[in-house]
Each structure stands twice: as structure tokens, then as C-alpha cells.
Amino acid sequence: MSRYMQITVTVRPYYQPDLAAAFPRLARHLGFLNPDIAQANPSLFDLAGQVDKLLYSYDGTPLREILLRHHKTIRQLHQDIEAYIADWNLAAADRLLYRLEDIFDRLESELDSVPL
């Protein structure tokens, strides 16, 4: 590795135009207790990395109950994606990002029946 430079791989959000438009129910529930989260426009990968913190922060809310159902899968996908990125296996990481999106799509759908 170079002494003064390094190569990094990042997962950036690519919503059209933002998280609130792509996942309105999730953004609304996130913004209920912490408006800064939704406004920061995090990637789903970033949210997956914070799932334990979200479970703690949103204790007693419907969002927590739904996140709890998907917690194990979200954590495992996040860990696997990080491992693939570290190994420079970006094609495999990309495939898992699609699976993570599917989980968040399901989460969004489940939030449809939950009042805020």
C-alpha cells in the first residue's frame, strides 16, 4: 500500500431524487424521532450498518417491530457485503446489495399498514 494514498470503495445512495421519494414510509418513520436521518439521505447499506442502533433508538415504535423481523438478515447481508468489498469481489457485493434492496422493499411494504 502506498504511504500517501489509498484506494477506497464506497456504497453511495442513488435514489431518484432522495430516500423520502424512494422509501416514503421508511423515511417518515425514521424522521418521526430523528429528522436528520432521512434528511441525510443515507444509503440502504448505511442503514443496514446502523440496524442495531435503530432498534435501540426506535424502541416502542412500529418501525422497531418491523426492523426486528428482518434484523438477522439485514445484519448478515451487511457483514457479507463488507467482506466481499474487502476482498475486492465487487460483483458478489453488488448481488447482495440487490438482496438488501429487496429486504427494504419488503420493509416499506410492511410499513404501509402501520399508522404513524
Coordinates of C-alpha atoms in Angstrom, one line a residue:
M1 CA 0.0 0.0 0.0
S2 CA 1.2 3.5 -0.8
R3 CA 2.3 5.6 2.1
Y4 CA 0.2 8.6 1.0
M5 CA -2.7 7.2 -1.0
Q6 CA -5.2 4.5 -0.7
I7 CA -8.0 3.0 -2.8
T8 CA -11.4 3.0 -1.3
V9 CA -14.7 1.5 -2.4
T10 CA -17.9 3.2 -1.1
V11 CA -21.6 2.4 -1.4
R12 CA -23.4 5.6 -2.2
P13 CA -27.1 6.2 -2.3
Y14 CA -28.6 6.5 -5.8
Y15 CA -32.3 7.5 -5.1
Q16 CA -34.3 9.5 -7.5
P17 CA -34.3 12.1 -6.0
D18 CA -33.9 11.0 -2.4
L19 CA -34.7 8.4 0.3
A20 CA -38.0 10.0 1.0
A21 CA -39.1 9.6 -2.6
A22 CA -37.9 6.0 -2.9
F23 CA -39.0 4.8 0.5
P24 CA -41.6 7.3 1.8
R25 CA -42.9 5.2 4.6
L26 CA -39.5 4.3 5.9
A27 CA -38.3 7.9 5.7
R28 CA -41.4 9.1 7.5
H29 CA -40.9 6.6 10.3
L30 CA -37.2 7.4 10.6
G31 CA -38.0 11.1 10.6
F32 CA -40.5 10.7 13.4
L33 CA -37.9 10.5 16.1
N34 CA -34.8 11.8 14.2
P35 CA -35.5 14.0 11.2
D36 CA -31.7 14.2 10.5
I37 CA -31.6 10.5 9.4
A38 CA -33.9 10.9 6.5
Q39 CA -32.6 14.3 5.5
A40 CA -29.0 12.9 5.4
N41 CA -30.2 10.6 2.6
P42 CA -28.2 7.5 3.8
S43 CA -27.8 4.5 1.5
L44 CA -29.7 1.4 2.4
F45 CA -26.3 -0.2 3.1
D46 CA -25.6 2.6 5.7
L47 CA -29.0 2.0 7.3
A48 CA -28.2 -1.7 7.4
G49 CA -25.0 -1.0 9.2
Q50 CA -26.9 1.0 11.8
V51 CA -29.7 -1.5 12.3
D52 CA -28.8 -2.3 15.9
K53 CA -28.7 1.4 16.8
L54 CA -32.0 1.9 15.0
L55 CA -33.6 -0.9 17.0
Y56 CA -32.4 0.7 20.2
S57 CA -33.4 4.3 19.2
Y58 CA -36.9 3.3 18.0
D59 CA -37.8 1.1 20.9
G60 CA -41.6 1.0 21.4
T61 CA -42.3 2.1 17.8
P62 CA -43.9 0.1 15.0
L63 CA -40.7 0.6 13.0
R64 CA -38.7 -1.3 15.6
E65 CA -41.1 -4.3 15.4
I66 CA -40.7 -4.5 11.6
L67 CA -37.0 -4.0 11.7
L68 CA -36.7 -6.7 14.3
R69 CA -38.4 -9.2 12.0
H70 CA -35.7 -8.6 9.4
H71 CA -32.8 -7.8 11.8
K72 CA -30.8 -11.0 11.3
T73 CA -31.0 -11.0 7.5
I74 CA -30.1 -7.3 7.3
R75 CA -27.1 -7.7 9.7
Q76 CA -25.8 -10.8 7.8
L77 CA -26.2 -9.1 4.4
H78 CA -24.3 -6.1 5.6
Q79 CA -21.5 -8.2 7.0
D80 CA -21.3 -10.3 3.8
I81 CA -21.3 -7.2 1.6
E82 CA -18.5 -5.6 3.7
A83 CA -16.5 -8.9 3.4
Y84 CA -16.9 -9.0 -0.4
I85 CA -15.9 -5.4 -0.7
A86 CA -12.8 -6.0 1.4
D87 CA -11.9 -9.0 -0.8
W88 CA -12.5 -6.8 -3.9
N89 CA -15.2 -9.2 -5.0
L90 CA -17.4 -6.3 -6.2
A91 CA -19.7 -8.4 -8.4
A92 CA -20.7 -10.5 -5.4
A93 CA -21.2 -7.4 -3.2
D94 CA -23.4 -5.9 -5.9
R95 CA -25.6 -9.1 -6.0
L96 CA -26.0 -8.8 -2.2
L97 CA -26.9 -5.2 -2.5
Y98 CA -29.9 -6.2 -4.7
R99 CA -30.9 -8.6 -1.9
L100 CA -30.6 -5.9 0.6
E101 CA -32.8 -3.7 -1.5
D102 CA -35.4 -6.5 -1.6
I103 CA -35.5 -6.6 2.2
F104 CA -36.0 -2.8 2.4
D105 CA -38.8 -3.1 -0.2
R106 CA -40.5 -5.6 2.0
L107 CA -40.0 -3.4 5.0
E108 CA -41.5 -0.5 3.1
S109 CA -44.5 -2.7 2.2
E110 CA -45.0 -3.8 5.8
L111 CA -44.9 -0.1 6.9
D112 CA -47.8 0.5 4.6
S113 CA -50.3 -0.9 7.1
V114 CA -48.7 0.8 10.1
P115 CA -50.0 4.2 11.2
L116 CA -47.5 6.8 12.4

